[in-house]
Amino acid sequence: MYQKHILTLTFVITAVLYSFAQTSTEFNTAALRKAVQDTTSPEGYQALLKKFNETPQYLYANEGAIIYYAKLFQKGPDQFQRVAAKKTFNELMLQKKFDEAIIEGERLAKTDPVDLKLLVMLMAAYIETKREAEINLTKAKLQLLSNAILSKGHGNTDSTTLKVTSVEDEYTIMAMLKLNGKSRRSESRNHSNIDHWTIVKKYYSPGWGFIEDKNGQSEDKESSLFVEVLRAPDPGY
């Protein structure tokens, strides 16, 4: 089980962060846009991203939410282009060429530092090559991002959806939560698609160790999960 770091922030949360998270589940697109556009102050996206890459254990979940969801407000490759870009990395991982995979994966992470599946696979490569510092850093990143996503909704209802930025992240966060999807129906909304899953939680599964299971139950349980795959509020932003 991943041991949580003690958060010892040395800076004050500013107005941008406060407006983004006056309530834990609020999704304030205006504040997100402001954070992305802010390139100078400590609460801006670039400043937070630097801390994420260097000391993620010292960030709050609400700051992690800015880091994760800011992807919606930035120009860049679409989901299919990102998947294609990881082809070489995935092949190296399948071939168990972990040292080469790490070089390729770290190159990809510079372009998309909050790619959940990439971070999970990179950590697997770090474990295989016994790189303790990189393991701990990547665990802290995944812990922050998963907490950030869960802070915006746990997916129990269609009004408290689990919000992600890609279909790949949808499946990755479900795996991190040890949830197996049995069936799914989808609904399109203005700036998102909502997937209503019938899921089974595998209580006996060790999962990936980034989200702590506090229930400790031994039997599988079937329930519903609502996952919302977000799109940029203003296409072409």
PDB file of C-alpha atoms in Angstrom:
ATOM      1  CA  MET A   1       0.000   0.000   0.000  1.00  0.00           C
ATOM      2  CA  TYR A   2       1.285   3.399  -0.921  1.00  0.00           C
ATOM      3  CA  GLN A   3       2.191   5.377   2.216  1.00  0.00           C
ATOM      4  CA  LYS A   4       0.832   8.908   2.042  1.00  0.00           C
ATOM      5  CA  HIS A   5       3.210  11.826   2.219  1.00  0.00           C
ATOM      6  CA  ILE A   6       2.656  14.590   4.783  1.00  0.00           C
ATOM      7  CA  LEU A   7       1.817  17.773   2.928  1.00  0.00           C
ATOM      8  CA  THR A   8       3.934  20.742   4.070  1.00  0.00           C
ATOM      9  CA  LEU A   9       3.059  23.539   1.683  1.00  0.00           C
ATOM     10  CA  THR A  10       5.151  26.673   2.126  1.00  0.00           C
ATOM     11  CA  PHE A  11       2.968  28.992   0.086  1.00  0.00           C
ATOM     12  CA  VAL A  12      -0.524  30.405   0.489  1.00  0.00           C
ATOM     13  CA  ILE A  13      -3.352  29.295  -1.815  1.00  0.00           C
ATOM     14  CA  THR A  14      -4.241  32.318  -3.887  1.00  0.00           C
ATOM     15  CA  ALA A  15      -7.474  33.663  -5.318  1.00  0.00           C
ATOM     16  CA  VAL A  16      -7.296  31.535  -8.468  1.00  0.00           C
ATOM     17  CA  LEU A  17      -7.028  28.294  -6.498  1.00  0.00           C
ATOM     18  CA  TYR A  18      -9.696  29.408  -4.044  1.00  0.00           C
ATOM     19  CA  SER A  19     -12.155  30.287  -6.781  1.00  0.00           C
ATOM     20  CA  PHE A  20     -11.501  26.944  -8.448  1.00  0.00           C
ATOM     21  CA  ALA A  21     -12.422  24.962  -5.342  1.00  0.00           C
ATOM     22  CA  GLN A  22     -14.810  26.839  -3.079  1.00  0.00           C
ATOM     23  CA  THR A  23     -16.551  23.477  -2.878  1.00  0.00           C
ATOM     24  CA  SER A  24     -14.650  20.267  -3.470  1.00  0.00           C
ATOM     25  CA  THR A  25     -16.778  19.142  -6.397  1.00  0.00           C
ATOM     26  CA  GLU A  26     -17.040  22.506  -8.158  1.00  0.00           C
ATOM     27  CA  PHE A  27     -15.676  22.505 -11.691  1.00  0.00           C
ATOM     28  CA  ASN A  28     -14.909  26.152 -12.419  1.00  0.00           C
ATOM     29  CA  THR A  29     -13.921  26.410 -16.080  1.00  0.00           C
ATOM     30  CA  ALA A  30     -13.325  30.173 -15.843  1.00  0.00           C
ATOM     31  CA  ALA A  31     -10.745  29.716 -13.080  1.00  0.00           C
ATOM     32  CA  LEU A  32      -9.135  26.856 -14.977  1.00  0.00           C
ATOM     33  CA  ARG A  33      -8.796  29.024 -18.064  1.00  0.00           C
ATOM     34  CA  LYS A  34      -7.314  31.825 -15.952  1.00  0.00           C
ATOM     35  CA  ALA A  35      -4.756  29.483 -14.407  1.00  0.00           C
ATOM     36  CA  VAL A  36      -3.679  28.228 -17.841  1.00  0.00           C
ATOM     37  CA  GLN A  37      -3.296  31.760 -19.183  1.00  0.00           C
ATOM     38  CA  ASP A  38      -1.346  32.904 -16.105  1.00  0.00           C
ATOM     39  CA  THR A  39       2.338  32.389 -16.920  1.00  0.00           C
ATOM     40  CA  THR A  40       3.940  34.474 -14.156  1.00  0.00           C
ATOM     41  CA  SER A  41       2.409  33.887 -10.725  1.00  0.00           C
ATOM     42  CA  PRO A  42       2.851  30.893  -8.351  1.00  0.00           C
ATOM     43  CA  GLU A  43      -0.759  29.814  -8.881  1.00  0.00           C
ATOM     44  CA  GLY A  44      -0.476  29.665 -12.670  1.00  0.00           C
ATOM     45  CA  TYR A  45      -0.467  26.359 -14.509  1.00  0.00           C
ATOM     46  CA  GLN A  46       3.203  26.431 -15.515  1.00  0.00           C
ATOM     47  CA  ALA A  47       4.326  27.126 -11.943  1.00  0.00           C
ATOM     48  CA  LEU A  48       2.136  24.319 -10.606  1.00  0.00           C
ATOM     49  CA  LEU A  49       3.347  21.967 -13.342  1.00  0.00           C
ATOM     50  CA  LYS A  50       6.967  22.602 -12.320  1.00  0.00           C
ATOM     51  CA  LYS A  51       6.098  21.656  -8.742  1.00  0.00           C
ATOM     52  CA  PHE A  52       4.220  18.607 -10.007  1.00  0.00           C
ATOM     53  CA  ASN A  53       7.291  17.401 -11.896  1.00  0.00           C
ATOM     54  CA  GLU A  54       9.650  18.053  -8.982  1.00  0.00           C
ATOM     55  CA  THR A  55       7.724  17.813  -5.679  1.00  0.00           C
ATOM     56  CA  PRO A  56       4.163  16.541  -6.248  1.00  0.00           C
ATOM     57  CA  GLN A  57       3.895  15.438  -2.613  1.00  0.00           C
ATOM     58  CA  TYR A  58       3.687  19.098  -1.585  1.00  0.00           C
ATOM     59  CA  LEU A  59       0.609  19.916  -3.664  1.00  0.00           C
ATOM     60  CA  TYR A  60      -3.051  19.875  -2.649  1.00  0.00           C
ATOM     61  CA  ALA A  61      -5.674  17.901  -4.582  1.00  0.00           C
ATOM     62  CA  ASN A  62      -7.194  21.171  -5.829  1.00  0.00           C
ATOM     63  CA  GLU A  63      -3.860  22.170  -7.322  1.00  0.00           C
ATOM     64  CA  GLY A  64      -3.599  18.712  -8.825  1.00  0.00           C
ATOM     65  CA  ALA A  65      -7.017  19.303 -10.392  1.00  0.00           C
ATOM     66  CA  ILE A  66      -5.715  22.430 -12.128  1.00  0.00           C
ATOM     67  CA  ILE A  67      -2.704  20.474 -13.380  1.00  0.00           C
ATOM     68  CA  TYR A  68      -4.863  17.613 -14.669  1.00  0.00           C
ATOM     69  CA  TYR A  69      -7.873  19.437 -16.137  1.00  0.00           C
ATOM     70  CA  ALA A  70      -5.817  22.257 -17.679  1.00  0.00           C
ATOM     71  CA  LYS A  71      -5.304  19.881 -20.615  1.00  0.00           C
ATOM     72  CA  LEU A  72      -8.804  20.819 -21.740  1.00  0.00           C
ATOM     73  CA  PHE A  73      -7.743  24.420 -22.328  1.00  0.00           C
ATOM     74  CA  GLN A  74      -4.539  23.826 -24.249  1.00  0.00           C
ATOM     75  CA  LYS A  75      -3.897  23.203 -27.901  1.00  0.00           C
ATOM     76  CA  GLY A  76      -2.137  19.944 -28.641  1.00  0.00           C
ATOM     77  CA  PRO A  77      -2.491  16.461 -30.119  1.00  0.00           C
ATOM     78  CA  ASP A  78      -5.896  14.837 -29.840  1.00  0.00           C
ATOM     79  CA  GLN A  79      -6.552  11.558 -28.064  1.00  0.00           C
ATOM     80  CA  PHE A  80      -5.833   9.375 -31.104  1.00  0.00           C
ATOM     81  CA  GLN A  81      -2.580  11.212 -31.872  1.00  0.00           C
ATOM     82  CA  ARG A  82      -1.456  10.743 -28.258  1.00  0.00           C
ATOM     83  CA  VAL A  83      -2.187   7.010 -28.432  1.00  0.00           C
ATOM     84  CA  ALA A  84      -0.242   6.722 -31.725  1.00  0.00           C
ATOM     85  CA  ALA A  85       2.711   8.609 -30.225  1.00  0.00           C
ATOM     86  CA  LYS A  86       3.013   5.952 -27.505  1.00  0.00           C
ATOM     87  CA  LYS A  87       3.308   3.039 -29.945  1.00  0.00           C
ATOM     88  CA  THR A  88       7.097   2.724 -29.645  1.00  0.00           C
ATOM     89  CA  PHE A  89       6.964   3.017 -25.861  1.00  0.00           C
ATOM     90  CA  ASN A  90       4.277   0.326 -25.623  1.00  0.00           C
ATOM     91  CA  GLU A  91       6.254  -2.008 -27.873  1.00  0.00           C
ATOM     92  CA  LEU A  92       9.387  -1.569 -25.764  1.00  0.00           C
ATOM     93  CA  MET A  93       7.395  -2.359 -22.624  1.00  0.00           C
ATOM     94  CA  LEU A  94       5.947  -5.507 -24.215  1.00  0.00           C
ATOM     95  CA  GLN A  95       9.464  -6.564 -25.226  1.00  0.00           C
ATOM     96  CA  LYS A  96      10.622  -5.915 -21.631  1.00  0.00           C
ATOM     97  CA  LYS A  97      13.275  -3.489 -22.851  1.00  0.00           C
ATOM     98  CA  PHE A  98      12.714  -1.379 -19.782  1.00  0.00           C
ATOM     99  CA  ASP A  99      15.768   0.880 -19.967  1.00  0.00           C
ATOM    100  CA  GLU A 100      14.880   1.887 -23.528  1.00  0.00           C
ATOM    101  CA  ALA A 101      11.223   2.207 -22.600  1.00  0.00           C
ATOM    102  CA  ILE A 102      12.105   4.601 -19.779  1.00  0.00           C
ATOM    103  CA  ILE A 103      13.977   6.897 -22.154  1.00  0.00           C
ATOM    104  CA  GLU A 104      11.028   6.935 -24.556  1.00  0.00           C
ATOM    105  CA  GLY A 105       8.445   7.247 -21.785  1.00  0.00           C
ATOM    106  CA  GLU A 106      10.203  10.167 -20.133  1.00  0.00           C
ATOM    107  CA  ARG A 107      10.390  11.892 -23.523  1.00  0.00           C
ATOM    108  CA  LEU A 108       6.625  11.459 -23.922  1.00  0.00           C
ATOM    109  CA  ALA A 109       6.002  12.697 -20.379  1.00  0.00           C
ATOM    110  CA  LYS A 110       7.600  16.028 -21.240  1.00  0.00           C
ATOM    111  CA  THR A 111       4.816  16.576 -23.777  1.00  0.00           C
ATOM    112  CA  ASP A 112       1.971  15.129 -21.683  1.00  0.00           C
ATOM    113  CA  PRO A 113       3.048  15.005 -18.012  1.00  0.00           C
ATOM    114  CA  VAL A 114      -0.422  14.060 -16.707  1.00  0.00           C
ATOM    115  CA  ASP A 115      -1.040  11.011 -18.916  1.00  0.00           C
ATOM    116  CA  LEU A 116      -2.251   8.529 -16.295  1.00  0.00           C
ATOM    117  CA  LYS A 117      -1.535   5.329 -18.213  1.00  0.00           C
ATOM    118  CA  LEU A 118       1.899   6.540 -19.271  1.00  0.00           C
ATOM    119  CA  LEU A 119       2.771   7.288 -15.639  1.00  0.00           C
ATOM    120  CA  VAL A 120       1.540   3.865 -14.518  1.00  0.00           C
ATOM    121  CA  MET A 121       3.598   2.091 -17.169  1.00  0.00           C
ATOM    122  CA  LEU A 122       6.642   4.222 -16.469  1.00  0.00           C
ATOM    123  CA  MET A 123       6.432   3.281 -12.813  1.00  0.00           C
ATOM    124  CA  ALA A 124       6.281  -0.383 -13.789  1.00  0.00           C
ATOM    125  CA  ALA A 125       9.492   0.119 -15.773  1.00  0.00           C
ATOM    126  CA  TYR A 126      11.092   1.899 -12.821  1.00  0.00           C
ATOM    127  CA  ILE A 127      10.153  -1.013 -10.568  1.00  0.00           C
ATOM    128  CA  GLU A 128      11.663  -3.500 -13.007  1.00  0.00           C
ATOM    129  CA  THR A 129      14.914  -1.517 -13.100  1.00  0.00           C
ATOM    130  CA  LYS A 130      14.880  -0.797  -9.333  1.00  0.00           C
ATOM    131  CA  ARG A 131      14.947   2.999  -9.627  1.00  0.00           C
ATOM    132  CA  GLU A 132      13.685   3.923  -6.181  1.00  0.00           C
ATOM    133  CA  ALA A 133      13.750   7.714  -6.561  1.00  0.00           C
ATOM    134  CA  GLU A 134      11.733   7.560  -9.788  1.00  0.00           C
ATOM    135  CA  ILE A 135       9.297   5.046  -8.268  1.00  0.00           C
ATOM    136  CA  ASN A 136       8.569   7.324  -5.318  1.00  0.00           C
ATOM    137  CA  LEU A 137       8.227  10.422  -7.495  1.00  0.00           C
ATOM    138  CA  THR A 138       5.846   8.718  -9.918  1.00  0.00           C
ATOM    139  CA  LYS A 139       3.765   7.247  -7.090  1.00  0.00           C
ATOM    140  CA  ALA A 140       3.386  10.732  -5.639  1.00  0.00           C
ATOM    141  CA  LYS A 141       2.271  12.066  -9.042  1.00  0.00           C
ATOM    142  CA  LEU A 142      -0.325   9.332  -9.459  1.00  0.00           C
ATOM    143  CA  GLN A 143      -1.563   9.788  -5.906  1.00  0.00           C
ATOM    144  CA  LEU A 144      -2.016  13.520  -6.501  1.00  0.00           C
ATOM    145  CA  LEU A 145      -3.811  13.080  -9.836  1.00  0.00           C
ATOM    146  CA  SER A 146      -6.133  10.347  -8.565  1.00  0.00           C
ATOM    147  CA  ASN A 147      -7.013  12.428  -5.498  1.00  0.00           C
ATOM    148  CA  ALA A 148      -7.587  15.435  -7.774  1.00  0.00           C
ATOM    149  CA  ILE A 149      -9.982  13.481  -9.997  1.00  0.00           C
ATOM    150  CA  LEU A 150     -11.850  12.029  -7.020  1.00  0.00           C
ATOM    151  CA  SER A 151     -12.149  15.498  -5.470  1.00  0.00           C
ATOM    152  CA  LYS A 152     -14.385  16.530  -8.389  1.00  0.00           C
ATOM    153  CA  GLY A 153     -16.792  13.600  -8.098  1.00  0.00           C
ATOM    154  CA  HIS A 154     -16.801   9.948  -7.074  1.00  0.00           C
ATOM    155  CA  GLY A 155     -19.099   8.747  -9.869  1.00  0.00           C
ATOM    156  CA  ASN A 156     -21.975   7.569  -7.682  1.00  0.00           C
ATOM    157  CA  THR A 157     -24.633   9.468  -9.684  1.00  0.00           C
ATOM    158  CA  ASP A 158     -24.901  11.344 -12.966  1.00  0.00           C
ATOM    159  CA  SER A 159     -24.583  14.608 -11.018  1.00  0.00           C
ATOM    160  CA  THR A 160     -21.382  13.525  -9.240  1.00  0.00           C
ATOM    161  CA  THR A 161     -19.602  12.010 -12.224  1.00  0.00           C
ATOM    162  CA  LEU A 162     -15.997  10.903 -12.162  1.00  0.00           C
ATOM    163  CA  LYS A 163     -14.506  13.468 -14.553  1.00  0.00           C
ATOM    164  CA  VAL A 164     -11.601  12.588 -16.868  1.00  0.00           C
ATOM    165  CA  THR A 165     -10.063  14.145 -19.967  1.00  0.00           C
ATOM    166  CA  SER A 166      -9.826  11.060 -22.210  1.00  0.00           C
ATOM    167  CA  VAL A 167     -11.282   7.597 -22.731  1.00  0.00           C
ATOM    168  CA  GLU A 168      -7.878   6.092 -21.944  1.00  0.00           C
ATOM    169  CA  ASP A 169      -7.875   7.894 -18.594  1.00  0.00           C
ATOM    170  CA  GLU A 170     -11.389   6.545 -17.986  1.00  0.00           C
ATOM    171  CA  TYR A 171     -10.166   2.963 -18.180  1.00  0.00           C
ATOM    172  CA  THR A 172      -6.977   3.757 -16.281  1.00  0.00           C
ATOM    173  CA  ILE A 173      -8.710   5.377 -13.305  1.00  0.00           C
ATOM    174  CA  MET A 174     -11.181   2.483 -13.185  1.00  0.00           C
ATOM    175  CA  ALA A 175      -8.261   0.065 -13.010  1.00  0.00           C
ATOM    176  CA  MET A 176      -6.670   2.172 -10.266  1.00  0.00           C
ATOM    177  CA  LEU A 177      -9.949   1.935  -8.329  1.00  0.00           C
ATOM    178  CA  LYS A 178     -10.029  -1.843  -8.932  1.00  0.00           C
ATOM    179  CA  LEU A 179     -13.299  -1.616 -10.884  1.00  0.00           C
ATOM    180  CA  ASN A 180     -14.223  -4.003 -13.692  1.00  0.00           C
ATOM    181  CA  GLY A 181     -16.832  -2.764 -16.176  1.00  0.00           C
ATOM    182  CA  LYS A 182     -19.530  -5.345 -17.011  1.00  0.00           C
ATOM    183  CA  SER A 183     -21.686  -3.163 -19.247  1.00  0.00           C
ATOM    184  CA  ARG A 184     -21.903   0.455 -20.378  1.00  0.00           C
ATOM    185  CA  ARG A 185     -24.332   2.870 -21.938  1.00  0.00           C
ATOM    186  CA  SER A 186     -23.287   6.316 -23.103  1.00  0.00           C
ATOM    187  CA  GLU A 187     -24.924   9.726 -23.262  1.00  0.00           C
ATOM    188  CA  SER A 188     -23.632  12.754 -25.164  1.00  0.00           C
ATOM    189  CA  ARG A 189     -23.769  16.198 -23.570  1.00  0.00           C
ATOM    190  CA  ASN A 190     -22.661  19.634 -24.738  1.00  0.00           C
ATOM    191  CA  HIS A 191     -19.047  19.346 -23.640  1.00  0.00           C
ATOM    192  CA  SER A 192     -18.743  15.729 -22.569  1.00  0.00           C
ATOM    193  CA  ASN A 193     -19.816  12.135 -22.916  1.00  0.00           C
ATOM    194  CA  ILE A 194     -21.154  10.344 -19.857  1.00  0.00           C
ATOM    195  CA  ASP A 195     -20.679   6.591 -19.552  1.00  0.00           C
ATOM    196  CA  HIS A 196     -23.013   4.797 -17.145  1.00  0.00           C
ATOM    197  CA  TRP A 197     -21.219   1.629 -16.140  1.00  0.00           C
ATOM    198  CA  THR A 198     -22.403  -1.439 -14.330  1.00  0.00           C
ATOM    199  CA  ILE A 199     -19.234  -2.353 -12.510  1.00  0.00           C
ATOM    200  CA  VAL A 200     -17.821  -4.942 -10.152  1.00  0.00           C
ATOM    201  CA  LYS A 201     -15.247  -4.007  -7.566  1.00  0.00           C
ATOM    202  CA  LYS A 202     -12.621  -6.713  -7.138  1.00  0.00           C
ATOM    203  CA  TYR A 203     -11.930  -6.490  -3.423  1.00  0.00           C
ATOM    204  CA  TYR A 204      -9.370  -9.281  -3.560  1.00  0.00           C
ATOM    205  CA  SER A 205      -7.385  -7.522  -6.267  1.00  0.00           C
ATOM    206  CA  PRO A 206      -4.224  -5.665  -5.175  1.00  0.00           C
ATOM    207  CA  GLY A 207      -4.938  -2.975  -7.773  1.00  0.00           C
ATOM    208  CA  TRP A 208      -2.116  -0.565  -8.563  1.00  0.00           C
ATOM    209  CA  GLY A 209      -1.578   0.713  -5.050  1.00  0.00           C
ATOM    210  CA  PHE A 210      -2.273   4.415  -5.539  1.00  0.00           C
ATOM    211  CA  ILE A 211      -5.772   4.605  -4.075  1.00  0.00           C
ATOM    212  CA  GLU A 212      -6.249   3.140  -0.630  1.00  0.00           C
ATOM    213  CA  ASP A 213      -9.129   0.706  -0.066  1.00  0.00           C
ATOM    214  CA  LYS A 214     -10.562   1.579   3.353  1.00  0.00           C
ATOM    215  CA  ASN A 215     -13.424  -0.921   3.249  1.00  0.00           C
ATOM    216  CA  GLY A 216     -11.427  -4.122   3.361  1.00  0.00           C
ATOM    217  CA  GLN A 217     -14.307  -6.229   2.046  1.00  0.00           C
ATOM    218  CA  SER A 218     -13.602  -9.680   0.658  1.00  0.00           C
ATOM    219  CA  GLU A 219     -16.488 -10.203  -1.795  1.00  0.00           C
ATOM    220  CA  ASP A 220     -17.069  -8.655  -5.199  1.00  0.00           C
ATOM    221  CA  LYS A 221     -19.877  -6.099  -5.301  1.00  0.00           C
ATOM    222  CA  GLU A 222     -21.865  -4.954  -8.348  1.00  0.00           C
ATOM    223  CA  SER A 223     -22.882  -1.290  -8.553  1.00  0.00           C
ATOM    224  CA  SER A 224     -23.136   1.737 -10.864  1.00  0.00           C
ATOM    225  CA  LEU A 225     -20.439   4.161 -11.903  1.00  0.00           C
ATOM    226  CA  PHE A 226     -20.856   7.389 -13.891  1.00  0.00           C
ATOM    227  CA  VAL A 227     -17.743   8.543 -15.757  1.00  0.00           C
ATOM    228  CA  GLU A 228     -17.727  11.821 -17.680  1.00  0.00           C
ATOM    229  CA  VAL A 229     -15.176  12.232 -20.468  1.00  0.00           C
ATOM    230  CA  LEU A 230     -14.799  15.987 -20.812  1.00  0.00           C
ATOM    231  CA  ARG A 231     -14.194  18.026 -23.946  1.00  0.00           C
ATOM    232  CA  ALA A 232     -12.874  21.578 -24.092  1.00  0.00           C
ATOM    233  CA  PRO A 233     -15.721  24.015 -23.341  1.00  0.00           C
ATOM    234  CA  ASP A 234     -14.617  26.200 -26.258  1.00  0.00           C
ATOM    235  CA  PRO A 235     -13.359  24.114 -29.191  1.00  0.00           C
ATOM    236  CA  GLY A 236     -10.221  25.541 -30.748  1.00  0.00           C
ATOM    237  CA  TYR A 237      -9.151  27.344 -27.567  1.00  0.00           C
TER     238      TYR A 237
END
